[in-house]
Backbone as CSV, one residue per row, in Angstrom:
resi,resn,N_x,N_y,N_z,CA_x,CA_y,CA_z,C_x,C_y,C_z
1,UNK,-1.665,-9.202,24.996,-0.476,-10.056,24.986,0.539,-9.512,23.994
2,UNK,-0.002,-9.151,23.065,1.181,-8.692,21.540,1.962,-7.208,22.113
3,UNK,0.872,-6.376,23.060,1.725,-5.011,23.604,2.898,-5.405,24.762
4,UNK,3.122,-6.746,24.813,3.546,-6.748,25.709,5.372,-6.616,25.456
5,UNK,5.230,-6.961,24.089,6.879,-7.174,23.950,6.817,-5.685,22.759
6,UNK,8.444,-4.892,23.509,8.512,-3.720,22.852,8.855,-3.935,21.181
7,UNK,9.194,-5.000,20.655,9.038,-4.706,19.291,7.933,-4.656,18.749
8,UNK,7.225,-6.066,19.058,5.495,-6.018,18.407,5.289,-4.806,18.425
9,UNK,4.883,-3.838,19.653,4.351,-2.541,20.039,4.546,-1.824,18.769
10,UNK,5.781,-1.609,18.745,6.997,-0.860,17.856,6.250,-0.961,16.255
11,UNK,6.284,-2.697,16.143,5.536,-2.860,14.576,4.086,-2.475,14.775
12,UNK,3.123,-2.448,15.794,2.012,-1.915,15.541,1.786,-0.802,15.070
13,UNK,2.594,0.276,15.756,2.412,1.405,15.973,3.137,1.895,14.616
14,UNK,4.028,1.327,14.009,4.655,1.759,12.570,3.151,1.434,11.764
15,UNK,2.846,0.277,11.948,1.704,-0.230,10.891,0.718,0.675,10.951
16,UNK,0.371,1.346,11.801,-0.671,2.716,12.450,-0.519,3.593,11.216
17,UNK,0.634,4.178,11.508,0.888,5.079,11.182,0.899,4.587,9.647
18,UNK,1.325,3.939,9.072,1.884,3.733,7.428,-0.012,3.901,7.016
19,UNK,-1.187,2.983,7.467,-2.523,2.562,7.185,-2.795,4.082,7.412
20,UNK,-2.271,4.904,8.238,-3.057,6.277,8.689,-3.006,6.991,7.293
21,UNK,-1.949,7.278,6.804,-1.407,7.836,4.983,-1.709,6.886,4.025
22,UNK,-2.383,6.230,4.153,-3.049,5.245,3.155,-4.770,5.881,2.787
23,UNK,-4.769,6.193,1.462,-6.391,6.183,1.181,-6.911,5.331,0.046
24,UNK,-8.343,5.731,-0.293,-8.566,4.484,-0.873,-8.241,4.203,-2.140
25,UNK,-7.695,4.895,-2.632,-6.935,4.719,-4.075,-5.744,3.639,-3.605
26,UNK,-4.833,4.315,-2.739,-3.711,3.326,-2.290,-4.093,1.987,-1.728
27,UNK,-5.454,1.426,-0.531,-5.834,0.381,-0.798,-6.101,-0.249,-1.895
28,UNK,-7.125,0.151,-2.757,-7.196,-0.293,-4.138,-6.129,-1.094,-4.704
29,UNK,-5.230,-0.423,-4.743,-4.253,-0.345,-5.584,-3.497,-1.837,-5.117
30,UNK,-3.005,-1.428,-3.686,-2.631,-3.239,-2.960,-3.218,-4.099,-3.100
31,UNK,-4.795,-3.998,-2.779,-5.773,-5.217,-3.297,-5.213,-5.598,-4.402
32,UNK,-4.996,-4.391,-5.385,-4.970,-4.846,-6.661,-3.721,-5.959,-7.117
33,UNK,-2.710,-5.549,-6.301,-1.114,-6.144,-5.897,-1.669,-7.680,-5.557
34,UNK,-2.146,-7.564,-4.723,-2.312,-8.671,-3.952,-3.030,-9.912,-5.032
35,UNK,-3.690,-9.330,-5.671,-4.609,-10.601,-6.610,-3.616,-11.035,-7.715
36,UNK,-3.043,-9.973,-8.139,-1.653,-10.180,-9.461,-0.738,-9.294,-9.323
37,UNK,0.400,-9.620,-8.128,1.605,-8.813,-8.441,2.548,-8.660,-9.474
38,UNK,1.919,-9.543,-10.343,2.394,-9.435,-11.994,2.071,-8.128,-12.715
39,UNK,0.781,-7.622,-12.457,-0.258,-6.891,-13.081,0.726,-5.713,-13.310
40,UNK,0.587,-4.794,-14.878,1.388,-3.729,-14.952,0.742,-2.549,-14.206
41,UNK,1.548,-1.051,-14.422,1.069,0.045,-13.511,-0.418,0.305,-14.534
42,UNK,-0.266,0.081,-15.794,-1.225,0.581,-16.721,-2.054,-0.236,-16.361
43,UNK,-2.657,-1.364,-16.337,-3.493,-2.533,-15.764,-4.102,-1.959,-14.592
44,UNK,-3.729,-1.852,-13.514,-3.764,-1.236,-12.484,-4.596,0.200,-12.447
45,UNK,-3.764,1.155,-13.436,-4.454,2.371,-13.643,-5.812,2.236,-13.909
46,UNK,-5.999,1.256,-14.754,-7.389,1.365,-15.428,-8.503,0.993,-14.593
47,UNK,-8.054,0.511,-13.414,-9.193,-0.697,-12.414,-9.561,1.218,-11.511
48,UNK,-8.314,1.396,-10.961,-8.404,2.493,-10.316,-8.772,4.190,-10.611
49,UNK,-8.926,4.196,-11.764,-8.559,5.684,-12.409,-7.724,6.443,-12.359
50,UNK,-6.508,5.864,-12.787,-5.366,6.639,-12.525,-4.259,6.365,-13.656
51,UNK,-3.313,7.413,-14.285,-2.512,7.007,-15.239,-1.661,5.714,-14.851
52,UNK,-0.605,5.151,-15.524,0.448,4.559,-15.381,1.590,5.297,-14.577
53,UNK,1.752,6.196,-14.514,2.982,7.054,-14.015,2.379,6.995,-12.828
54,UNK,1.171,7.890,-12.013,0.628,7.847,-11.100,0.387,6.954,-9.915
55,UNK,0.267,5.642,-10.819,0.089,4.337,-10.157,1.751,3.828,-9.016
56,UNK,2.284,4.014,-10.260,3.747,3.645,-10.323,4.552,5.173,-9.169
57,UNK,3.865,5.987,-9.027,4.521,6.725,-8.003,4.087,6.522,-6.856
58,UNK,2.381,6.036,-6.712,1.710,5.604,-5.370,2.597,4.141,-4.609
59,UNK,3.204,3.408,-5.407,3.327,2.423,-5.343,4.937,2.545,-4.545
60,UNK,5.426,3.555,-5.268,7.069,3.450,-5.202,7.044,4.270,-3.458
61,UNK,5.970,5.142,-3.190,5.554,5.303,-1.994,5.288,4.390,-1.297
62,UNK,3.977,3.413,-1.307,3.836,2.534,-0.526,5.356,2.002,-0.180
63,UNK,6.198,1.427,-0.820,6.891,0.879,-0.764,8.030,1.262,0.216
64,UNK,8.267,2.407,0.191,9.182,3.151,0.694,8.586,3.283,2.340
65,UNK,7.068,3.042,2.077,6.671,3.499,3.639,6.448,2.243,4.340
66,UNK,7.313,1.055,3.719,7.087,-0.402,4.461,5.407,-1.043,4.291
67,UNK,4.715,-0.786,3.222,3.785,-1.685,2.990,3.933,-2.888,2.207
């Protein structure tokens, strides 16, 4: 039913693709969003193993790629 109308399609197939360039650091990292989008990049770093800068560039990606 949802393939049926060409935008849904349209947003699936973007959502495909964005989850396809996603690994598990970058899940992590949203989970991590998701529980406290307050939480700093350094906060964050530490759950994940990753600096503050690092975090904060995965992120400025996600972002850019519509997650």
């Amino acid at each position: 039913i949802l393939l049926c109308s060409g935008v849904l399609n349209a947003d699936l197939l973007r959502l495909d693709r964005v989850h396809a360039g996603m690994d598990d650091i970058d899940r992590q990292i949203v989970a991590q969003l998701r529980t406290n989008a307050r939480a700093s990049f350094q906060a964050i770093g530490n759950r994940v193993s990753l600096s503050a800068p690092a975090v904060k560039r995965r992120v400025d990606r996600l972002e850019a790629d519509g997650v």
